[in-house]
Short mmCIF file of C-alpha atoms and ligand atoms in Angstrom, two decimals:
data_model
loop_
_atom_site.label_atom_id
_atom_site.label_comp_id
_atom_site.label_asym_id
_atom_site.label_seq_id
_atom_site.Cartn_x
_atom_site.Cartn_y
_atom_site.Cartn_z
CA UNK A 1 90.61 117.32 77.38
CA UNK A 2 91.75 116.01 80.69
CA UNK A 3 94.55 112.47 80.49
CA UNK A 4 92.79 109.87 81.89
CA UNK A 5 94.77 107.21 84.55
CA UNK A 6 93.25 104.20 85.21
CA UNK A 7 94.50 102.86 89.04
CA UNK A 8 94.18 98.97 89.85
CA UNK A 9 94.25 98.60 93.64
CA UNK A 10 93.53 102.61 94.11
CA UNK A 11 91.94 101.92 97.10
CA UNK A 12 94.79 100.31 98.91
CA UNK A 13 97.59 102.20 100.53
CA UNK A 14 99.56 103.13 97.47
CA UNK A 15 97.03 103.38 94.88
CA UNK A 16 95.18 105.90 97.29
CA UNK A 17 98.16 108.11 97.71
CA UNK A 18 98.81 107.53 93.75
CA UNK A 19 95.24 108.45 93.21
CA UNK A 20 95.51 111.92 95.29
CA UNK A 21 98.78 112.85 93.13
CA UNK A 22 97.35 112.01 89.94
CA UNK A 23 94.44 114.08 90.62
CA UNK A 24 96.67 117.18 91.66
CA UNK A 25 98.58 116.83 88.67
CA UNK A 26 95.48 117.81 86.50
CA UNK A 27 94.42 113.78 85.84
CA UNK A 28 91.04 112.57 85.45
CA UNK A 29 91.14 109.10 87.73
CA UNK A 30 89.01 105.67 87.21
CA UNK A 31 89.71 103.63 91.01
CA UNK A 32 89.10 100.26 90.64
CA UNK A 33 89.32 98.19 93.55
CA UNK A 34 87.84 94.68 95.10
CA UNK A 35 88.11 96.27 98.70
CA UNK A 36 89.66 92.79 99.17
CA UNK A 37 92.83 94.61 101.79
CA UNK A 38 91.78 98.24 100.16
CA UNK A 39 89.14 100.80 101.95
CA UNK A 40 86.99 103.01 101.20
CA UNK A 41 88.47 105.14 103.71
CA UNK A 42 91.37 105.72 101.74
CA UNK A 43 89.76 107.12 99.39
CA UNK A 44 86.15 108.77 100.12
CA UNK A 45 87.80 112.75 100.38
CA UNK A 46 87.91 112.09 96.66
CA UNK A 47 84.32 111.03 96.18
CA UNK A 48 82.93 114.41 95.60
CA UNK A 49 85.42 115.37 93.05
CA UNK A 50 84.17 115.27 89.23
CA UNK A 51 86.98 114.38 88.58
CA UNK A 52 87.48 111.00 90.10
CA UNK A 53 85.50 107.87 89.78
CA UNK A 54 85.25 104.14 91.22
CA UNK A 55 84.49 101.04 90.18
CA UNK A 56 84.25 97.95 92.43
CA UNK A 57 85.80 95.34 90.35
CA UNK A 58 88.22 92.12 90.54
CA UNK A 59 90.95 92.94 88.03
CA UNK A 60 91.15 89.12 87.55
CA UNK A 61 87.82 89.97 85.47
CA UNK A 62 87.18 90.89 82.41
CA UNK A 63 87.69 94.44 83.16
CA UNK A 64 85.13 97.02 80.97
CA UNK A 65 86.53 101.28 81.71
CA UNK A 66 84.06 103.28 78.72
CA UNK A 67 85.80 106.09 77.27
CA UNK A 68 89.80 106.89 76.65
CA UNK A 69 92.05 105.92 78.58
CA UNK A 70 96.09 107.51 78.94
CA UNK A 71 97.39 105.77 81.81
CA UNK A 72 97.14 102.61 83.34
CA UNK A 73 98.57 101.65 86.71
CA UNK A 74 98.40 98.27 88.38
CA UNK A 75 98.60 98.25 91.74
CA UNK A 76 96.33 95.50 92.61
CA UNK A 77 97.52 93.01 95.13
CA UNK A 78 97.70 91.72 98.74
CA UNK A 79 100.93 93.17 99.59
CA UNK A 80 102.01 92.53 103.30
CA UNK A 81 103.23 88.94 104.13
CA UNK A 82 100.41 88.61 106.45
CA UNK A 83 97.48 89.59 103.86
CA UNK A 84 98.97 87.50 101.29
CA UNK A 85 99.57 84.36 103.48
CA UNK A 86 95.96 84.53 104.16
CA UNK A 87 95.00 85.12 100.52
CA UNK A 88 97.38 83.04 98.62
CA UNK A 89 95.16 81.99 95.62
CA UNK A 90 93.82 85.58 95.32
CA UNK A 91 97.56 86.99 95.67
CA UNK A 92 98.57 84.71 92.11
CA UNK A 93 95.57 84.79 90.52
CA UNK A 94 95.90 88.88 90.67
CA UNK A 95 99.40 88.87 89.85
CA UNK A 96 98.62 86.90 86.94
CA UNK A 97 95.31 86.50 85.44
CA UNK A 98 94.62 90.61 86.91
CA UNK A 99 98.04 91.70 85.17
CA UNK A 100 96.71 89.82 82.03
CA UNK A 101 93.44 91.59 82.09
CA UNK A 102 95.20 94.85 82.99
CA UNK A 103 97.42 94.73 80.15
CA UNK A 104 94.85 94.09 77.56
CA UNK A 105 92.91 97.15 79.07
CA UNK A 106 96.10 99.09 78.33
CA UNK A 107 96.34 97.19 74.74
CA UNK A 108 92.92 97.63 73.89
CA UNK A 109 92.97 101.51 74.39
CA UNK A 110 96.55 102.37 73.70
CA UNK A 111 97.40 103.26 77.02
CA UNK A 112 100.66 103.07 78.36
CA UNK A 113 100.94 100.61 81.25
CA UNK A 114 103.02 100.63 84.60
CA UNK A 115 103.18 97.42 86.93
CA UNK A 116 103.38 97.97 90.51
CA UNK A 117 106.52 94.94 91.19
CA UNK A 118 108.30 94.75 93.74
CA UNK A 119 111.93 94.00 95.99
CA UNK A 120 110.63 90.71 96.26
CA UNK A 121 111.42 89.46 93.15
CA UNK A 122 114.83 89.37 94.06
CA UNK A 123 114.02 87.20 97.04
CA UNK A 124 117.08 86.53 99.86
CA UNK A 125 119.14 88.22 97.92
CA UNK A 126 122.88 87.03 97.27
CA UNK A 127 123.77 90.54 95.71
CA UNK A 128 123.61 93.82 97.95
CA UNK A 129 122.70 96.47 97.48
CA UNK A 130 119.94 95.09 95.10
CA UNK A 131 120.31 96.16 91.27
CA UNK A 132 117.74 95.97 88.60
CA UNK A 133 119.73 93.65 86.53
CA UNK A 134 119.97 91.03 89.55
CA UNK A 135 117.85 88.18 88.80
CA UNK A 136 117.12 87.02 92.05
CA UNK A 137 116.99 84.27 94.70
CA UNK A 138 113.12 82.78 95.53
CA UNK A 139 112.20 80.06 97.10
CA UNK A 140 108.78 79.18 94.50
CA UNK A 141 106.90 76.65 96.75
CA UNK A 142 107.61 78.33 99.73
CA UNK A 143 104.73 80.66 101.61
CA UNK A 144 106.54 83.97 99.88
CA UNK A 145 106.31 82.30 96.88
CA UNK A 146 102.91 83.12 96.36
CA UNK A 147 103.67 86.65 96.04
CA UNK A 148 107.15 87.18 94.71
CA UNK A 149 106.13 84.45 91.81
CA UNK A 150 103.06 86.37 90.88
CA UNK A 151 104.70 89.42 90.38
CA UNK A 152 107.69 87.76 88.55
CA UNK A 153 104.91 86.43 86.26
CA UNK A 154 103.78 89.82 86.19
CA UNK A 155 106.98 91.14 85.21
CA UNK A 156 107.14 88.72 82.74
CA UNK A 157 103.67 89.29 81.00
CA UNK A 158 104.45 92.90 81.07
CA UNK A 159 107.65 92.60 78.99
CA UNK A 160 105.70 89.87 76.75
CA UNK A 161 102.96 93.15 76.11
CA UNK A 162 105.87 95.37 75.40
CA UNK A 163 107.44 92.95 72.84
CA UNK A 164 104.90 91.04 71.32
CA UNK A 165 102.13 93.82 71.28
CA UNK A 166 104.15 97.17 71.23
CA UNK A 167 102.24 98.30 74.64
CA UNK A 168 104.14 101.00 76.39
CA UNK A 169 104.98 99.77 80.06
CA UNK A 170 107.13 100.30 82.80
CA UNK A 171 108.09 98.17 85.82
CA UNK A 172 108.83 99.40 88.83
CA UNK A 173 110.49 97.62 91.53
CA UNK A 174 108.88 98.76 94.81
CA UNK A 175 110.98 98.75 97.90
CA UNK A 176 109.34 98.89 101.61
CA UNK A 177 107.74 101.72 101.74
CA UNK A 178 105.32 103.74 104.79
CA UNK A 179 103.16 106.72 105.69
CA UNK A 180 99.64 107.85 106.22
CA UNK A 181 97.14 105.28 105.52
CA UNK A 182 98.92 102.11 105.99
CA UNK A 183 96.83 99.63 107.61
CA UNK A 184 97.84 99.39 111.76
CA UNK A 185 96.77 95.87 111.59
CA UNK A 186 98.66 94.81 108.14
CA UNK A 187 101.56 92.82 110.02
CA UNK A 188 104.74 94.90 108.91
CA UNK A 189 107.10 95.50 111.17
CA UNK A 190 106.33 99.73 110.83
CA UNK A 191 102.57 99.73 111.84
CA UNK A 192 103.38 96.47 113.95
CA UNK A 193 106.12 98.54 116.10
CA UNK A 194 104.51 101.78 116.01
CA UNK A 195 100.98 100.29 117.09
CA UNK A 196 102.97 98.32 120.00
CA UNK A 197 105.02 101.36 120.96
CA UNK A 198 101.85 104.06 120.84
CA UNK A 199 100.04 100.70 123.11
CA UNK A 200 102.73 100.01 125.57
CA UNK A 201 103.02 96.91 124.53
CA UNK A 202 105.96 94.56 124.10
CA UNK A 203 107.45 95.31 120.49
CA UNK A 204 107.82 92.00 118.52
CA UNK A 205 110.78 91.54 116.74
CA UNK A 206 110.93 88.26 114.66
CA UNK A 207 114.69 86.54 114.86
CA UNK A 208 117.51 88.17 116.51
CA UNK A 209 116.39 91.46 114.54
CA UNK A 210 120.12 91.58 112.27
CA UNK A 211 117.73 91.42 109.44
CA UNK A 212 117.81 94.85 107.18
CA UNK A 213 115.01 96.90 105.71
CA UNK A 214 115.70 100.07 103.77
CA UNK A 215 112.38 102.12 104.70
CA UNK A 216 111.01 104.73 101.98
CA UNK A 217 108.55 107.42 102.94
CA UNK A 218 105.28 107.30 100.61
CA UNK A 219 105.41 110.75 98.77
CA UNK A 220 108.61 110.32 97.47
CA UNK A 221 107.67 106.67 96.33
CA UNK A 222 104.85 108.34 94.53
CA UNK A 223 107.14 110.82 92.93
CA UNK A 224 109.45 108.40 91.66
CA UNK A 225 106.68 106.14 90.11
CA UNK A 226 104.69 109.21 88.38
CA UNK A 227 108.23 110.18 86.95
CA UNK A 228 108.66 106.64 85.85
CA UNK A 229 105.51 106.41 84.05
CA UNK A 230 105.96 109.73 82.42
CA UNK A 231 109.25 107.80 81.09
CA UNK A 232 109.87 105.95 78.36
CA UNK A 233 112.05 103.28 80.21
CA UNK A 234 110.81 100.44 79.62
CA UNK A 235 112.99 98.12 81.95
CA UNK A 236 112.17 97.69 85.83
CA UNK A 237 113.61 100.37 87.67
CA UNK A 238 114.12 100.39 92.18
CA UNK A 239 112.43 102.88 93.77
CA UNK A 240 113.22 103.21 97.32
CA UNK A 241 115.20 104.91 100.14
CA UNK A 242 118.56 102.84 100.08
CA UNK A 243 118.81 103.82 104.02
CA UNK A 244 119.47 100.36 105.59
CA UNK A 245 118.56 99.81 108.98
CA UNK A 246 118.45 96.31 111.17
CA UNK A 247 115.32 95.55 112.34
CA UNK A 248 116.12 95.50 116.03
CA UNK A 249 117.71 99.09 115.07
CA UNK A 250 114.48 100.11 114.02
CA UNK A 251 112.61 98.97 116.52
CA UNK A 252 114.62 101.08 119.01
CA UNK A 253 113.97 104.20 116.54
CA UNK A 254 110.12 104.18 116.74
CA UNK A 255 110.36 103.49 120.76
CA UNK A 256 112.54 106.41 120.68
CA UNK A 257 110.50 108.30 118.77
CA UNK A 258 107.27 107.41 120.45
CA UNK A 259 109.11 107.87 123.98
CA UNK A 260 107.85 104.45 124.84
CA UNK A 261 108.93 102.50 127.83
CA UNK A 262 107.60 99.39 125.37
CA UNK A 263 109.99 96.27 125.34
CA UNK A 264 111.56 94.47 122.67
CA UNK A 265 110.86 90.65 122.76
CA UNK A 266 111.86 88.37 120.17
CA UNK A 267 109.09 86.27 118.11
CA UNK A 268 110.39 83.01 115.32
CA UNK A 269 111.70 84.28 112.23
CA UNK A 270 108.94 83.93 109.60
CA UNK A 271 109.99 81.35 106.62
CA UNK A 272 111.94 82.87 103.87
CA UNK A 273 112.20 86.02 105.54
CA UNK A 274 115.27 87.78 103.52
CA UNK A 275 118.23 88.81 105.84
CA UNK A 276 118.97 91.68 103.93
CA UNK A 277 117.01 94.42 101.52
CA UNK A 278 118.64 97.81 99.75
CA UNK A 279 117.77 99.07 96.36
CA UNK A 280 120.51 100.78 94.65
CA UNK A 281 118.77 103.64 92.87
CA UNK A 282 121.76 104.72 90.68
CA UNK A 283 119.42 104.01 87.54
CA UNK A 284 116.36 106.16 88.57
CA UNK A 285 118.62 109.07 89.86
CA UNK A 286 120.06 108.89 86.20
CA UNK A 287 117.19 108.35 84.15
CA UNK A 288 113.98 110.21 85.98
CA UNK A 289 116.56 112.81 88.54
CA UNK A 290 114.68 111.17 91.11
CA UNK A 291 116.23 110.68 94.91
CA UNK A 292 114.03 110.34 98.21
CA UNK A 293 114.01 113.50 100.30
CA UNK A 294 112.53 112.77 103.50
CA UNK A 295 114.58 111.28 105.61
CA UNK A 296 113.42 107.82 107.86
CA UNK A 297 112.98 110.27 111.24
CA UNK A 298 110.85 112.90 109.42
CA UNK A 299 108.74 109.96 107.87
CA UNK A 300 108.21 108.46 111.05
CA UNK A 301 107.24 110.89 112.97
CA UNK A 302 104.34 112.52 110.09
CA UNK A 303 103.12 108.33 110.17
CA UNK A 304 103.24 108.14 113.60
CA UNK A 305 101.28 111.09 113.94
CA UNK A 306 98.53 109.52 111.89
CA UNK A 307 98.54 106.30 113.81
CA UNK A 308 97.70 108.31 117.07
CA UNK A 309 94.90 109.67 115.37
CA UNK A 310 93.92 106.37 114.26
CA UNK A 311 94.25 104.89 117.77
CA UNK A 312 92.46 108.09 119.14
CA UNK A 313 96.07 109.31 121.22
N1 LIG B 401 109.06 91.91 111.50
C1 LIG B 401 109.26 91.91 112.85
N2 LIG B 401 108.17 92.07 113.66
C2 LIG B 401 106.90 92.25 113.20
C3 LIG B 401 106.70 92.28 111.81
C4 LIG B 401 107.80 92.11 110.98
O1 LIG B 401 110.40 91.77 113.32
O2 LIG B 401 105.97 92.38 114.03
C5 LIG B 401 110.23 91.75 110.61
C6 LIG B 401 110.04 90.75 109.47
O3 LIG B 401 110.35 89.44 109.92
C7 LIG B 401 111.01 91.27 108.45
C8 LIG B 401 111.02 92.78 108.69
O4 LIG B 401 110.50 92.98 110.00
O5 LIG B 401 112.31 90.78 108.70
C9 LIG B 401 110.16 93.55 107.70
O6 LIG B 401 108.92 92.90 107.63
P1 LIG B 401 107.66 93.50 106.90
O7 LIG B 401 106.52 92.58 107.17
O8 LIG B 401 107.51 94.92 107.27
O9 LIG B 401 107.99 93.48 105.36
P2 LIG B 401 108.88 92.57 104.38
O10 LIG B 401 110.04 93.44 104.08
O11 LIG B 401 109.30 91.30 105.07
O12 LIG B 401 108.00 92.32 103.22
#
């Protein structure tokens, strides 16, 4: 008999690429999504496979998957400043009320659990390179907060599962991550540059562009998460690539890359926008043997690729 993952938000840009791994490793895979920032598109090669099946559900729902249930993974969520700006109420209500319901899915059939968190629980971080036993620095009531408070809630429900219910769960702590099927239109700086690059138009870069990013490519994201839930760590762990770049840096990179003649020009520095971001990873190259192994160049180039196709280049 097949394991069974369940995979909140499988429709969005993680959860699809989660989705595709878990059903290469031999998993049987329930997709629920709200198509809220997800697609179908990210997910309709798996439609024909007996193997997977969706459900069109808000997580912040009672949630009803028949059958058993191994593995549940919550990836639900607006996740790029711009979505959740424009969804704030729908951005806490899935980080809370949707973690709650996910977690008593879990609960209910004795699954173990893994939350989809992220670097932003740390904030502007004070400590660099970020480690997992930093506590962070976030501004509550500002627009970020909507986000990074959810998932701290999250966080916190997930470790009140563990303790109080004996549910299995892991945390992981997501750093900025890229490739194939990221939305062009999403507002982060890598589909914002690469879109203006592949365009010829002028590449945005908000502030003075000394702000850093540490960039992970999605397959080895994926790697480190299905490692993590195969676990039994039950504190948050970083994944991400801890190669730090500035932002202006990076913006050079992909015109590089795209041999654009593009030009940079400098946009207001969103609120709250942290100056600096770099997971330290010594705890999941310990614990799960886990390192990225694509490097930011390599990466770019395989996303870039798919942009082009998106943009019919
Ligand atoms: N950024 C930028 N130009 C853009 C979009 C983003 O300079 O068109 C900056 C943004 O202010 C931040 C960094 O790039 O400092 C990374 O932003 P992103 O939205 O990719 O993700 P974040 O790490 O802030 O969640």
């Amino acid at each position: 008999m097949l394991k069974v993952a369940v995979v909140t938000g499988g429709a969005g840009f993680l959860g699809s690429h989660l989705c595709d791994k878990l059903i290469s490793n031999g998993l049987k895979v329930v997709c629920i999504d709200n198509l809220l920032t997800g697609s179908i598109e990210n997910i309709e090669h798996l439609f024909g496979n007996e193997n997977f099946s969706f459900i069109k559900h808000d997580v912040t729902n009672f949630i009803h998957v028949p059958g058993k249930v191994d593995y549940v993974f919550h990836f639900a969520s607006p996740a790029s400043p711009i979505d959740y700006l424009k969804l704030p109420i729908q951005t806490l209500k899935v980080g809370s009320l949707g973690t709650h319901k996910v977690l008593g899915l879990a609960k209910d059939k004795n699954a173990a659990f893994l939350l989809a968190s992220t670097s932003e629980v740390y904030g502007d971080p004070k400590i660099h390179p970020q480690t997992e036993d930093y506590w962070g620095n976030v501004n509550p009531v500002g627009p970020r907060g909507v986000y990074d408070e959810a998932k701290r809630f999250a966080e916190a429900m997930t470790m009140a599962y563990h303790r109080f219910h004996g549910v299995k769960t892991r945390i992981v702590r997501i750093f900025n991550t890229y490739g194939p099927k990221m939305r062009l239109d999403d507002g982060r700086a890598l589909p914002a540059f690469v879109g203006q690059a592949l365009r010829g138009e002028d590449i945005t870069v908000f502030g003075d562009g000394s702000q850093t990013r540490s960039f992970c490519y999605v397959d080895d994201l994926i790697e480190g998460i299905y490692r993590l839930m195969m676990s039994e760590i039950t504190d948050p762990v970083n994944i991400g690539n801890p190669s730090e770049i500035t932002i202006k840096q990076f913006a050079e990179e992909v015109l590089e890359i795209t041999k654009s003649s593009s030009k940079i020009i400098y946009k207001p520095l969103p609120i709250d926008d942290p100056m600096v971001r770099q997971p330290d990873i010594t705890k999941a190259k310990k614990l799960l043997d886990w390192e990225p192994k694509i490097d930011r160049k390599e990466g770019l180039k395989i996303t870039i690729e798919y942009f082009k196709r998106k943009l019919g280049i």
